[in-house]
Coordinates of C-alpha atoms in Angstrom, one line a residue:
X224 CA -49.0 -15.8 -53.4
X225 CA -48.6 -14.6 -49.8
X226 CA -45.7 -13.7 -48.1
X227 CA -44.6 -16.3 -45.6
X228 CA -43.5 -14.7 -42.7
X229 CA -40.7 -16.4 -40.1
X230 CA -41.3 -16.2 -36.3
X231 CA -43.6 -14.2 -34.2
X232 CA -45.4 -10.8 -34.4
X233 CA -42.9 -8.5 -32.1
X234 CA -44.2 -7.6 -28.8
X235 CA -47.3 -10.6 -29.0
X236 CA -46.2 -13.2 -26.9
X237 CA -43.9 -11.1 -24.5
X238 CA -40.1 -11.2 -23.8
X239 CA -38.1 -13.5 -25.8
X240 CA -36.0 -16.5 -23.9
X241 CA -32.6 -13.9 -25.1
X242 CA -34.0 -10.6 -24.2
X243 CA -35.0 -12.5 -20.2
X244 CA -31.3 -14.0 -20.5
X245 CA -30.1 -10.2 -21.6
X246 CA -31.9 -8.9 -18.6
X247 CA -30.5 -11.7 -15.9
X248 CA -27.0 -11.2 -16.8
X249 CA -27.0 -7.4 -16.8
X250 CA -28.5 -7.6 -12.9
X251 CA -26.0 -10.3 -12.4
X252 CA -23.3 -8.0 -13.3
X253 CA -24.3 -5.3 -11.1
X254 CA -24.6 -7.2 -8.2
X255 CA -21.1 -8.5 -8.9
X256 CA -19.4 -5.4 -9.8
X257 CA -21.2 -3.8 -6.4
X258 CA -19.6 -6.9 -4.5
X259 CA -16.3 -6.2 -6.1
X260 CA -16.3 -2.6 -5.7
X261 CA -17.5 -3.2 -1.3
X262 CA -14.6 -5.7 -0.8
X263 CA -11.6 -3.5 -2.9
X264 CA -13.3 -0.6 -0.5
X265 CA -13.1 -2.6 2.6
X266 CA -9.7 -3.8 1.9
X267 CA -8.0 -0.4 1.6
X268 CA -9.9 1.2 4.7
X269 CA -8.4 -1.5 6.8
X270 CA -4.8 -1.3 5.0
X271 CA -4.8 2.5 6.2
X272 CA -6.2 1.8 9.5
X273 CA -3.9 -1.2 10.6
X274 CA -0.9 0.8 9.5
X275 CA 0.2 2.4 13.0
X276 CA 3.8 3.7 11.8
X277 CA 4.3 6.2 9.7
X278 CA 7.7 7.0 8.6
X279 CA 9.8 9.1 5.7
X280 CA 13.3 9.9 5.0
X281 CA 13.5 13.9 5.2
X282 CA 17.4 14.0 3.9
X283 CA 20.3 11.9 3.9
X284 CA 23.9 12.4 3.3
X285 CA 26.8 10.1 2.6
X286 CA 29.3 11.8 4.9
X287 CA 32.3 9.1 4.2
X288 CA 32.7 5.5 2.3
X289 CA 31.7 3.9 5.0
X290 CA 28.4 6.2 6.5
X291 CA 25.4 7.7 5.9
X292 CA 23.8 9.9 8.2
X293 CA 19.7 9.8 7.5
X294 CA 17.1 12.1 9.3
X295 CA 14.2 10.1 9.9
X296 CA 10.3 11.3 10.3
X297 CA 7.9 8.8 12.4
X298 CA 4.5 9.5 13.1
X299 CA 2.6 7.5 15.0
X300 CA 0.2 7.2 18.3
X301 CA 1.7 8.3 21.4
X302 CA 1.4 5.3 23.1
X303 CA 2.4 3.2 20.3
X304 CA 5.9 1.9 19.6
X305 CA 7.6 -0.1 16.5
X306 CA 10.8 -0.8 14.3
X307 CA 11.7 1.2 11.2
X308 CA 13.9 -0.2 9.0
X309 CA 16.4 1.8 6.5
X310 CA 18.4 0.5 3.6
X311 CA 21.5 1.9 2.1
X312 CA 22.6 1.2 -1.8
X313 CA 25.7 1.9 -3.9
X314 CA 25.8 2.8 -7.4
X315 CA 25.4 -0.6 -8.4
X316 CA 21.9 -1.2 -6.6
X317 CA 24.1 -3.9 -4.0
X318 CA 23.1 -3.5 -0.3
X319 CA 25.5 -2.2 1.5
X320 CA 24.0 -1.6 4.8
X321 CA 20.9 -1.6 6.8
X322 CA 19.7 -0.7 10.2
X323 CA 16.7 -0.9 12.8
X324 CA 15.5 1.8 14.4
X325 CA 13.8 1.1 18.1
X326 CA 10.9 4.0 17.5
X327 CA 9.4 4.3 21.4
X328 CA 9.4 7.7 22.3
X329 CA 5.9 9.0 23.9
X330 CA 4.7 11.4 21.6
X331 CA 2.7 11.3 18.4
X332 CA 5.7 12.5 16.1
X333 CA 9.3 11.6 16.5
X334 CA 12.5 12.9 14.3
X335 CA 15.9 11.3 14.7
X336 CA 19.0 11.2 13.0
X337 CA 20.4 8.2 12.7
X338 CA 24.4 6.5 11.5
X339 CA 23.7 3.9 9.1
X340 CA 27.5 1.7 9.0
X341 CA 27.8 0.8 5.5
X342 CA 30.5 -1.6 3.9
X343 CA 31.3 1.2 0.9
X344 CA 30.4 4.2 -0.2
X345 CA 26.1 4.5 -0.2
X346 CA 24.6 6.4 -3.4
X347 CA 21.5 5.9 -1.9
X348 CA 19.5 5.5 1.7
X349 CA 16.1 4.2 1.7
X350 CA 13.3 3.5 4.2
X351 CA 12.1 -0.2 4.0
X352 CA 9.5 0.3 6.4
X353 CA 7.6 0.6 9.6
X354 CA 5.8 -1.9 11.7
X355 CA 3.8 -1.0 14.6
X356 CA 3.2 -3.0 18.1
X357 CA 0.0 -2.7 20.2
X358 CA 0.1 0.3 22.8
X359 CA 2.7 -0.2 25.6
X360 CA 1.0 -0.8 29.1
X361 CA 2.0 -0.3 32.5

């Protein structure tokens, strides 16, 4: 008796309806994960580029229960001017003060110290952040 063999002699009739689909969804993929990976790049270039402050907290020091004297870095574009805000915390992580600092001074990096008033003593002093405004004219 002869052996009855099931389906069709491999490579005869070309690709298989599953190997076309195989191929389809791997370019599919590619395209997609290209996409994804342009628009993830895109979003963090303009992030950086739209951020015009720059600011850190270089030391602070809780000179009394109700103050905090903070030294504050800005960089920035000369032109450019913007609002920094700091935060103050005690021990048990409740605000107890916070300030906004007017950063318009006409060159590229400004330091400052600044008196944050708190209501008791801070443990902590913390820069919330910077926003930028467009260049000043006139």
């Amino acid at each position: 008796m002869a052996a009855v063999r099931e389906g069709l002699p491999d490579g005869r009739y070309g690709r298989s309806a599953d190997q076309r689909a195989d191929r389809t969804l791997k370019i599919v993929g590619a395209v997609l994960g290209a996409v994804l990976l342009g628009v993830v790049g895109w979003l963090g270039v303009s992030y950086i580029s739209g951020q015009d402050l720059s600011g850190r907290i270089i030391t602070w020091d809780a000179v009394s229960d109700h103050e905090v004297k903070v030294h504050l870095e800005v960089v920035k574009g000369t032109d450019d001017t913007g609002v920094c805000t700091l935060r103050s915390q005690a021990t048990d992580g409740t605000e107890v003060g916070r300030k906004d600092i007017t950063v318009d001074q006409r060159t590229g990096q400004v330091d400052t110290e600044v008196t944050l008033r708190t209501t008791r003593r801070a443990t902590t002093a913390v820069l919330v952040g910077c926003t930028g405004s467009a260049a000043r004219t006139g």
